[in-house]
PDB file of C-alpha atoms in Angstrom:
ATOM      1  CA  MET A   1       5.557 -14.756  12.196  1.00  0.00           C
ATOM      2  CA  LYS A   2       4.642 -11.314  13.578  1.00  0.00           C
ATOM      3  CA  THR A   3       5.410  -9.717  10.202  1.00  0.00           C
ATOM      4  CA  ALA A   4       3.361 -12.339   8.345  1.00  0.00           C
ATOM      5  CA  VAL A   5       0.315 -11.912  10.606  1.00  0.00           C
ATOM      6  CA  VAL A   6       0.365  -8.106  10.571  1.00  0.00           C
ATOM      7  CA  LEU A   7       0.863  -7.931   6.805  1.00  0.00           C
ATOM      8  CA  SER A   8      -1.887 -10.509   6.170  1.00  0.00           C
ATOM      9  CA  LEU A   9      -4.360  -8.447   8.181  1.00  0.00           C
ATOM     10  CA  ALA A  10      -3.170  -5.310   6.368  1.00  0.00           C
ATOM     11  CA  ILE A  11      -3.752  -6.960   2.975  1.00  0.00           C
ATOM     12  CA  VAL A  12      -7.309  -7.979   3.831  1.00  0.00           C
ATOM     13  CA  ALA A  13      -8.172  -4.513   5.184  1.00  0.00           C
ATOM     14  CA  GLN A  14      -6.745  -2.777   2.125  1.00  0.00           C
ATOM     15  CA  ALA A  15      -8.483  -5.028  -0.396  1.00  0.00           C
ATOM     16  CA  ALA A  16     -11.864  -4.545   1.281  1.00  0.00           C
ATOM     17  CA  GLY A  17     -11.235  -0.821   1.741  1.00  0.00           C
ATOM     18  CA  ASN A  18     -10.467  -0.290  -1.940  1.00  0.00           C
ATOM     19  CA  VAL A  19     -13.635  -2.093  -2.991  1.00  0.00           C
ATOM     20  CA  TYR A  20     -15.819   0.075  -0.718  1.00  0.00           C
ATOM     21  CA  LEU A  21     -14.080   3.293  -1.686  1.00  0.00           C
ATOM     22  CA  SER A  22     -14.276   2.566  -5.382  1.00  0.00           C
ATOM     23  CA  LYS A  23     -17.977   1.731  -5.040  1.00  0.00           C
ATOM     24  CA  GLY A  24     -18.644   4.934  -3.089  1.00  0.00           C
ATOM     25  CA  MET A  25     -16.832   7.184  -5.538  1.00  0.00           C
ATOM     26  CA  ARG A  26     -18.645   5.655  -8.486  1.00  0.00           C
ATOM     27  CA  GLU A  27     -21.985   6.143  -6.776  1.00  0.00           C
ATOM     28  CA  MET A  28     -21.157   9.824  -6.342  1.00  0.00           C
ATOM     29  CA  ALA A  29     -19.897  10.191  -9.889  1.00  0.00           C
ATOM     30  CA  SER A  30     -22.929   8.507 -11.411  1.00  0.00           C
ATOM     31  CA  ALA A  31     -25.223  10.686  -9.279  1.00  0.00           C
ATOM     32  CA  GLY A  32     -23.632  13.633 -11.081  1.00  0.00           C
ATOM     33  CA  GLN A  33     -22.352  15.189  -7.888  1.00  0.00           C
ATOM     34  CA  ILE A  34     -18.817  15.654  -9.138  1.00  0.00           C
ATOM     35  CA  SER A  35     -18.417  18.431 -11.634  1.00  0.00           C
ATOM     36  CA  GLY A  36     -14.787  17.648 -12.427  1.00  0.00           C
ATOM     37  CA  ASP A  37     -11.899  19.212 -10.641  1.00  0.00           C
ATOM     38  CA  ASP A  38     -12.932  20.758  -7.366  1.00  0.00           C
ATOM     39  CA  LEU A  39     -11.513  18.646  -4.569  1.00  0.00           C
ATOM     40  CA  PRO A  40     -13.212  20.377  -1.615  1.00  0.00           C
ATOM     41  CA  LEU A  41     -16.606  19.510  -3.053  1.00  0.00           C
ATOM     42  CA  ILE A  42     -15.560  15.878  -3.492  1.00  0.00           C
ATOM     43  CA  LEU A  43     -14.491  15.814   0.164  1.00  0.00           C
ATOM     44  CA  LEU A  44     -17.740  17.298   1.384  1.00  0.00           C
ATOM     45  CA  ARG A  45     -19.834  14.878  -0.658  1.00  0.00           C
ATOM     46  CA  GLY A  46     -17.695  11.986   0.546  1.00  0.00           C
ATOM     47  CA  ILE A  47     -18.566  12.713   4.164  1.00  0.00           C
ATOM     48  CA  GLU A  48     -22.212  11.978   3.406  1.00  0.00           C
ATOM     49  CA  SER A  49     -21.572   8.526   1.981  1.00  0.00           C
ATOM     50  CA  PRO A  50     -21.531   5.525   4.383  1.00  0.00           C
ATOM     51  CA  THR A  51     -19.786   3.435   1.752  1.00  0.00           C
ATOM     52  CA  ILE A  52     -16.923   5.912   1.671  1.00  0.00           C
ATOM     53  CA  TRP A  53     -16.783   5.947   5.505  1.00  0.00           C
ATOM     54  CA  ILE A  54     -16.458   2.155   5.635  1.00  0.00           C
ATOM     55  CA  GLY A  55     -13.823   2.192   2.907  1.00  0.00           C
ATOM     56  CA  THR A  56     -11.871   4.922   4.674  1.00  0.00           C
ATOM     57  CA  ALA A  57     -12.054   3.103   8.048  1.00  0.00           C
ATOM     58  CA  LEU A  58     -10.713  -0.084   6.468  1.00  0.00           C
ATOM     59  CA  LEU A  59      -7.903   1.824   4.773  1.00  0.00           C
ATOM     60  CA  LEU A  60      -7.074   3.477   8.107  1.00  0.00           C
ATOM     61  CA  ALA A  61      -6.814   0.014   9.685  1.00  0.00           C
ATOM     62  CA  PHE A  62      -4.517  -0.958   6.822  1.00  0.00           C
ATOM     63  CA  PHE A  63      -2.414   2.130   7.459  1.00  0.00           C
ATOM     64  CA  LEU A  64      -1.982   1.407  11.194  1.00  0.00           C
ATOM     65  CA  LEU A  65      -0.879  -2.177  10.511  1.00  0.00           C
ATOM     66  CA  TYR A  66       1.400  -1.019   7.698  1.00  0.00           C
ATOM     67  CA  ALA A  67       3.034   1.650   9.894  1.00  0.00           C
ATOM     68  CA  ALA A  68       3.495  -0.890  12.707  1.00  0.00           C
ATOM     69  CA  ALA A  69       5.233  -3.298  10.316  1.00  0.00           C
ATOM     70  CA  LEU A  70       7.468  -0.471   9.099  1.00  0.00           C
ATOM     71  CA  SER A  71       8.663   0.094  12.675  1.00  0.00           C
ATOM     72  CA  TRP A  72      10.625  -3.158  12.481  1.00  0.00           C
ATOM     73  CA  ALA A  73      10.867  -4.197   8.816  1.00  0.00           C
ATOM     74  CA  ASP A  74      12.329  -2.632   5.654  1.00  0.00           C
ATOM     75  CA  LEU A  75      10.086  -0.558   3.382  1.00  0.00           C
ATOM     76  CA  SER A  76      11.534  -2.500   0.439  1.00  0.00           C
ATOM     77  CA  PHE A  77      10.213  -5.664   2.122  1.00  0.00           C
ATOM     78  CA  VAL A  78       6.845  -4.499   3.433  1.00  0.00           C
ATOM     79  CA  LEU A  79       5.671  -2.654   0.314  1.00  0.00           C
ATOM     80  CA  PRO A  80       6.015  -5.447  -2.271  1.00  0.00           C
ATOM     81  CA  ALA A  81       4.676  -7.954   0.263  1.00  0.00           C
ATOM     82  CA  THR A  82       1.416  -6.022   0.578  1.00  0.00           C
ATOM     83  CA  ALA A  83       0.950  -6.361  -3.200  1.00  0.00           C
ATOM     84  CA  PHE A  84      -0.154  -9.931  -2.553  1.00  0.00           C
ATOM     85  CA  GLY A  85      -3.558  -8.346  -1.927  1.00  0.00           C
ATOM     86  CA  TYR A  86      -4.059  -8.086  -5.695  1.00  0.00           C
ATOM     87  CA  VAL A  87      -3.711 -11.844  -5.995  1.00  0.00           C
ATOM     88  CA  VAL A  88      -6.221 -12.309  -3.169  1.00  0.00           C
ATOM     89  CA  ASN A  89      -8.662 -10.079  -5.064  1.00  0.00           C
ATOM     90  CA  VAL A  90      -8.386 -12.096  -8.272  1.00  0.00           C
ATOM     91  CA  ALA A  91      -8.758 -15.384  -6.408  1.00  0.00           C
ATOM     92  CA  CYS A  92     -11.801 -14.108  -4.482  1.00  0.00           C
ATOM     93  CA  GLY A  93     -13.401 -12.873  -7.686  1.00  0.00           C
ATOM     94  CA  TYR A  94     -12.884 -16.275  -9.283  1.00  0.00           C
ATOM     95  CA  TYR A  95     -14.018 -18.468  -6.389  1.00  0.00           C
ATOM     96  CA  PHE A  96     -16.718 -16.386  -4.702  1.00  0.00           C
ATOM     97  CA  LEU A  97     -18.077 -14.066  -7.381  1.00  0.00           C
ATOM     98  CA  ASN A  98     -17.700 -16.501 -10.302  1.00  0.00           C
ATOM     99  CA  GLU A  99     -15.887 -13.864 -12.323  1.00  0.00           C
ATOM    100  CA  ALA A 100     -14.306 -14.926 -15.560  1.00  0.00           C
ATOM    101  CA  VAL A 101     -10.587 -14.319 -15.093  1.00  0.00           C
ATOM    102  CA  ARG A 102      -8.724 -13.744 -18.331  1.00  0.00           C
ATOM    103  CA  PRO A 103      -5.287 -15.331 -18.922  1.00  0.00           C
ATOM    104  CA  ALA A 104      -3.594 -11.904 -18.649  1.00  0.00           C
ATOM    105  CA  ARG A 105      -4.921 -11.506 -15.114  1.00  0.00           C
ATOM    106  CA  TRP A 106      -3.769 -14.989 -14.083  1.00  0.00           C
ATOM    107  CA  THR A 107      -0.355 -14.142 -15.538  1.00  0.00           C
ATOM    108  CA  GLY A 108      -0.295 -10.918 -13.519  1.00  0.00           C
ATOM    109  CA  ALA A 109      -1.301 -12.801 -10.372  1.00  0.00           C
ATOM    110  CA  ALA A 110       1.462 -15.333 -11.020  1.00  0.00           C
ATOM    111  CA  LEU A 111       4.064 -12.572 -11.519  1.00  0.00           C
ATOM    112  CA  ILE A 112       3.025 -10.886  -8.259  1.00  0.00           C
ATOM    113  CA  SER A 113       3.150 -14.210  -6.419  1.00  0.00           C
ATOM    114  CA  ILE A 114       6.645 -14.940  -7.707  1.00  0.00           C
ATOM    115  CA  GLY A 115       7.701 -11.366  -6.884  1.00  0.00           C
ATOM    116  CA  VAL A 116       6.353 -11.587  -3.333  1.00  0.00           C
ATOM    117  CA  PHE A 117       8.039 -14.990  -2.956  1.00  0.00           C
ATOM    118  CA  PHE A 118      11.376 -13.454  -4.016  1.00  0.00           C
ATOM    119  CA  VAL A 119      10.939 -10.546  -1.603  1.00  0.00           C
ATOM    120  CA  ALA A 120       9.983 -12.926   1.214  1.00  0.00           C
ATOM    121  CA  ARG A 121      13.057 -15.040   0.465  1.00  0.00           C
ATOM    122  CA  SER A 122      15.206 -11.921   0.706  1.00  0.00           C
ATOM    123  CA  GLY A 123      14.130 -11.661   4.370  1.00  0.00           C
ATOM    124  CA  PRO A 124      12.963  -8.627   6.343  1.00  0.00           C
ATOM    125  CA  VAL A 125      16.310  -6.916   6.866  1.00  0.00           C
ATOM    126  CA  GLU A 126      16.225  -4.467   9.741  1.00  0.00           C
ATOM    127  CA  HIS A 127      17.290  -0.991   8.843  1.00  0.00           C
ATOM    128  CA  GLY A 128      20.759   0.015   9.985  1.00  0.00           C
ATOM    129  CA  SER A 129      21.660  -3.439  11.222  1.00  0.00           C
ATOM    130  CA  GLU A 130      24.173  -5.609   9.456  1.00  0.00           C
ATOM    131  CA  LYS A 131      22.381  -8.751  10.473  1.00  0.00           C
ATOM    132  CA  VAL A 132      20.413 -10.385   7.706  1.00  0.00           C
ATOM    133  CA  VAL A 133      17.499 -12.216   9.213  1.00  0.00           C
ATOM    134  CA  LYS A 134      16.585 -15.508   7.586  1.00  0.00           C
ATOM    135  CA  PRO A 135      13.287 -15.781   5.709  1.00  0.00           C
ATOM    136  CA  ASP A 136      10.289 -15.473   7.927  1.00  0.00           C
ATOM    137  CA  ARG A 137      10.696 -18.220  10.518  1.00  0.00           C
ATOM    138  CA  SER A 138      11.176 -16.228  13.695  1.00  0.00           C
ATOM    139  CA  GLY A 139       8.945 -13.468  12.388  1.00  0.00           C
ATOM    140  CA  GLN A 140      11.353 -10.576  12.189  1.00  0.00           C
TER     141      GLN A 140
ATOM    142  CA  MET B   1      -2.963  15.343 -19.504  1.00  0.00           C
ATOM    143  CA  LYS B   2      -5.020  15.917 -16.387  1.00  0.00           C
ATOM    144  CA  THR B   3      -5.019  12.166 -15.796  1.00  0.00           C
ATOM    145  CA  ALA B   4      -1.253  11.880 -16.343  1.00  0.00           C
ATOM    146  CA  MET B   5      -0.594  14.720 -13.899  1.00  0.00           C
ATOM    147  CA  ALA B   6      -2.870  13.195 -11.274  1.00  0.00           C
ATOM    148  CA  ILE B   7      -1.238   9.760 -11.664  1.00  0.00           C
ATOM    149  CA  ALA B   8       2.245  11.315 -11.328  1.00  0.00           C
ATOM    150  CA  ILE B   9       1.103  12.976  -8.095  1.00  0.00           C
ATOM    151  CA  VAL B  10      -0.343   9.673  -6.835  1.00  0.00           C
ATOM    152  CA  VAL B  11       2.954   7.863  -7.541  1.00  0.00           C
ATOM    153  CA  PHE B  12       5.521  10.399  -6.341  1.00  0.00           C
ATOM    154  CA  ALA B  13       3.624  11.730  -3.335  1.00  0.00           C
ATOM    155  CA  GLY B  14       2.861   8.136  -2.360  1.00  0.00           C
ATOM    156  CA  SER B  15       6.490   7.047  -2.550  1.00  0.00           C
ATOM    157  CA  ALA B  16       7.711  10.153  -0.710  1.00  0.00           C
ATOM    158  CA  GLY B  17       5.099   9.378   1.947  1.00  0.00           C
ATOM    159  CA  ASP B  18       6.244   5.754   2.260  1.00  0.00           C
ATOM    160  CA  VAL B  19       9.871   6.769   2.652  1.00  0.00           C
ATOM    161  CA  SER B  20       9.164   9.495   5.206  1.00  0.00           C
ATOM    162  CA  LEU B  21       6.750   7.277   7.143  1.00  0.00           C
ATOM    163  CA  THR B  22       9.328   4.499   7.309  1.00  0.00           C
ATOM    164  CA  LYS B  23      11.973   6.918   8.577  1.00  0.00           C
ATOM    165  CA  GLY B  24       9.565   8.147  11.248  1.00  0.00           C
ATOM    166  CA  MET B  25       8.560   4.661  12.363  1.00  0.00           C
ATOM    167  CA  LYS B  26      12.192   3.570  12.561  1.00  0.00           C
ATOM    168  CA  GLN B  27      12.853   6.564  14.854  1.00  0.00           C
ATOM    169  CA  VAL B  28       9.879   5.649  17.026  1.00  0.00           C
ATOM    170  CA  GLY B  29      11.206   2.125  17.408  1.00  0.00           C
ATOM    171  CA  VAL B  30       9.775  -1.358  17.204  1.00  0.00           C
ATOM    172  CA  ILE B  31       6.084  -1.452  18.000  1.00  0.00           C
ATOM    173  CA  SER B  32       5.025  -4.471  19.972  1.00  0.00           C
ATOM    174  CA  VAL B  33       1.589  -5.416  18.718  1.00  0.00           C
ATOM    175  CA  ILE B  34       1.216  -7.826  21.608  1.00  0.00           C
ATOM    176  CA  VAL B  35       1.070  -5.227  24.407  1.00  0.00           C
ATOM    177  CA  PRO B  36      -2.059  -3.031  24.149  1.00  0.00           C
ATOM    178  CA  ARG B  37      -1.329  -0.950  27.250  1.00  0.00           C
ATOM    179  CA  ALA B  38       1.706   0.565  25.533  1.00  0.00           C
ATOM    180  CA  PHE B  39      -0.582   1.989  22.825  1.00  0.00           C
ATOM    181  CA  ALA B  40      -1.011   5.432  24.419  1.00  0.00           C
ATOM    182  CA  SER B  41       2.687   6.155  24.834  1.00  0.00           C
ATOM    183  CA  ILE B  42       3.495   4.702  21.409  1.00  0.00           C
ATOM    184  CA  GLY B  43       0.690   6.747  19.872  1.00  0.00           C
ATOM    185  CA  LYS B  44       2.125   9.906  21.375  1.00  0.00           C
ATOM    186  CA  ARG B  45       5.629   9.111  20.143  1.00  0.00           C
ATOM    187  CA  VAL B  46       4.322   8.354  16.664  1.00  0.00           C
ATOM    188  CA  LEU B  47       2.064  11.407  16.386  1.00  0.00           C
ATOM    189  CA  THR B  48       4.808  13.796  17.487  1.00  0.00           C
ATOM    190  CA  ASN B  49       7.354  12.391  15.060  1.00  0.00           C
ATOM    191  CA  LYS B  50       8.178  14.898  12.336  1.00  0.00           C
ATOM    192  CA  PHE B  51       8.920  12.351   9.632  1.00  0.00           C
ATOM    193  CA  PHE B  52       5.766  10.400  10.397  1.00  0.00           C
ATOM    194  CA  LEU B  53       3.649  13.549  10.041  1.00  0.00           C
ATOM    195  CA  VAL B  54       5.362  14.625   6.818  1.00  0.00           C
ATOM    196  CA  GLY B  55       4.813  11.103   5.510  1.00  0.00           C
ATOM    197  CA  VAL B  56       1.122  11.282   6.366  1.00  0.00           C
ATOM    198  CA  VAL B  57       0.791  14.620   4.548  1.00  0.00           C
ATOM    199  CA  PHE B  58       2.422  13.177   1.410  1.00  0.00           C
ATOM    200  CA  MET B  59       0.194  10.104   1.624  1.00  0.00           C
ATOM    201  CA  ALA B  60      -2.876  12.292   2.042  1.00  0.00           C
ATOM    202  CA  VAL B  61      -1.914  14.231  -1.100  1.00  0.00           C
ATOM    203  CA  SER B  62      -1.452  10.938  -2.951  1.00  0.00           C
ATOM    204  CA  PHE B  63      -4.739   9.592  -1.602  1.00  0.00           C
ATOM    205  CA  PHE B  64      -6.787  12.620  -2.642  1.00  0.00           C
ATOM    206  CA  ALA B  65      -5.179  12.654  -6.074  1.00  0.00           C
ATOM    207  CA  PHE B  66      -6.162   8.963  -6.290  1.00  0.00           C
ATOM    208  CA  LEU B  67      -9.738   9.743  -5.200  1.00  0.00           C
ATOM    209  CA  ALA B  68      -9.982  12.551  -7.719  1.00  0.00           C
ATOM    210  CA  VAL B  69      -8.658  10.570 -10.671  1.00  0.00           C
ATOM    211  CA  LEU B  70     -10.881   7.641  -9.641  1.00  0.00           C
ATOM    212  CA  SER B  71     -13.906   9.838 -10.241  1.00  0.00           C
ATOM    213  CA  TRP B  72     -13.152  10.431 -13.913  1.00  0.00           C
ATOM    214  CA  ALA B  73     -10.857   7.594 -15.040  1.00  0.00           C
ATOM    215  CA  ASP B  74     -11.179   3.798 -14.865  1.00  0.00           C
ATOM    216  CA  LEU B  75      -9.563   1.848 -12.058  1.00  0.00           C
ATOM    217  CA  SER B  76      -8.251  -0.432 -14.806  1.00  0.00           C
ATOM    218  CA  LEU B  77      -6.182   2.480 -16.109  1.00  0.00           C
ATOM    219  CA  ILE B  78      -5.184   3.990 -12.775  1.00  0.00           C
ATOM    220  CA  ILE B  79      -3.859   0.854 -11.063  1.00  0.00           C
ATOM    221  CA  PRO B  80      -1.564  -0.246 -13.920  1.00  0.00           C
ATOM    222  CA  ALA B  81      -0.257   3.310 -14.229  1.00  0.00           C
ATOM    223  CA  THR B  82       0.435   3.681 -10.512  1.00  0.00           C
ATOM    224  CA  SER B  83       1.976   0.196 -10.199  1.00  0.00           C
ATOM    225  CA  ILE B  84       5.367   1.740 -11.030  1.00  0.00           C
ATOM    226  CA  SER B  85       5.293   3.127  -7.477  1.00  0.00           C
ATOM    227  CA  PHE B  86       6.547  -0.270  -6.208  1.00  0.00           C
ATOM    228  CA  VAL B  87       9.791   0.403  -8.073  1.00  0.00           C
ATOM    229  CA  VAL B  88       9.889   4.148  -7.245  1.00  0.00           C
ATOM    230  CA  SER B  89       9.492   3.397  -3.515  1.00  0.00           C
ATOM    231  CA  THR B  90      12.192   0.723  -3.627  1.00  0.00           C
ATOM    232  CA  VAL B  91      14.568   3.245  -5.239  1.00  0.00           C
ATOM    233  CA  GLY B  92      13.639   5.706  -2.482  1.00  0.00           C
ATOM    234  CA  ALA B  93      14.253   3.046   0.174  1.00  0.00           C
ATOM    235  CA  LYS B  94      17.728   2.463  -1.218  1.00  0.00           C
ATOM    236  CA  LEU B  95      18.763   6.076  -1.825  1.00  0.00           C
ATOM    237  CA  ILE B  96      17.177   7.791   1.158  1.00  0.00           C
ATOM    238  CA  LEU B  97      16.664   5.087   3.792  1.00  0.00           C
ATOM    239  CA  LYS B  98      19.912   3.305   2.826  1.00  0.00           C
ATOM    240  CA  GLU B  99      18.191  -0.053   2.879  1.00  0.00           C
ATOM    241  CA  ARG B 100      20.347  -2.828   1.514  1.00  0.00           C
ATOM    242  CA  ILE B 101      18.401  -4.327  -1.343  1.00  0.00           C
ATOM    243  CA  SER B 102      19.578  -7.626  -2.739  1.00  0.00           C
ATOM    244  CA  ARG B 103      19.160  -8.593  -6.403  1.00  0.00           C
ATOM    245  CA  LEU B 104      16.462 -11.013  -5.330  1.00  0.00           C
ATOM    246  CA  ARG B 105      14.501  -8.170  -3.736  1.00  0.00           C
ATOM    247  CA  TRP B 106      14.923  -5.901  -6.785  1.00  0.00           C
ATOM    248  CA  ALA B 107      13.663  -8.752  -8.964  1.00  0.00           C
ATOM    249  CA  GLY B 108      10.744  -9.216  -6.584  1.00  0.00           C
ATOM    250  CA  ALA B 109       9.779  -5.524  -6.662  1.00  0.00           C
ATOM    251  CA  LEU B 110       9.990  -5.471 -10.466  1.00  0.00           C
ATOM    252  CA  LEU B 111       7.866  -8.619 -10.851  1.00  0.00           C
ATOM    253  CA  VAL B 112       5.289  -7.230  -8.427  1.00  0.00           C
ATOM    254  CA  SER B 113       5.138  -3.981 -10.394  1.00  0.00           C
ATOM    255  CA  LEU B 114       4.696  -5.818 -13.724  1.00  0.00           C
ATOM    256  CA  GLY B 115       2.191  -8.197 -12.203  1.00  0.00           C
ATOM    257  CA  VAL B 116       0.084  -5.382 -10.762  1.00  0.00           C
ATOM    258  CA  ALA B 117       0.079  -3.635 -14.144  1.00  0.00           C
ATOM    259  CA  LEU B 118      -0.912  -6.834 -15.953  1.00  0.00           C
ATOM    260  CA  ILE B 119      -3.578  -7.837 -13.462  1.00  0.00           C
ATOM    261  CA  SER B 120      -5.512  -4.607 -13.776  1.00  0.00           C
ATOM    262  CA  LEU B 121      -5.357  -4.004 -17.520  1.00  0.00           C
ATOM    263  CA  PRO B 122      -8.809  -3.847 -19.071  1.00  0.00           C
TER     264      PRO B 122
END
């Protein structure tokens, strides 16, 4: 249960963070502030953008939750599980933003869902222990 | 070519970061999210862990490469291209972290990787 809760929060934070960050970077790019390949300039400009601050804060929250989960669960469990965020994004776009979702995207969402289901069924095995914990009933 | 290089950096630095971060967090020990007053001592243990810090550096490299490539290429190209990192990280987890990965979990990682690629194609 603990793993499920922490990873759910992580997924939400990451999805929202990516949206904000992407928006912020595009705003900068369209304002012609990025000349191409100088990173320091991109960093400096980024500091001035509230959108990028919000995105970065959300991604930091994601990172803290992700690191916490990694303290007790396998990387090979936690990483694919967080990919469920992509499915959340597609579903949100469809239900809340009335986006037209093409069949290829639904197929991708289905593949991710099946993949995450497989990974969840494989159980969060603790590193170094020989004990295989059953799928997420006790939480870890 | 610039885009391919940047995407390779995003993928490999990201996976190296994941692996190192996991090693660090495993050394720190299980974090109880229920007990807030332990945060300070846990924070200190985490921030002084070598593997955690190396992991953060790798992730920062990956993140800035991602930011940079985001500014000139479409997200619909970048995400499918970097989706292979789910498989690269799983390989790293097996080889370096010695995680035992069942066939079911390999299949899951592969499906996730394919799904992520498919979902973000233009």
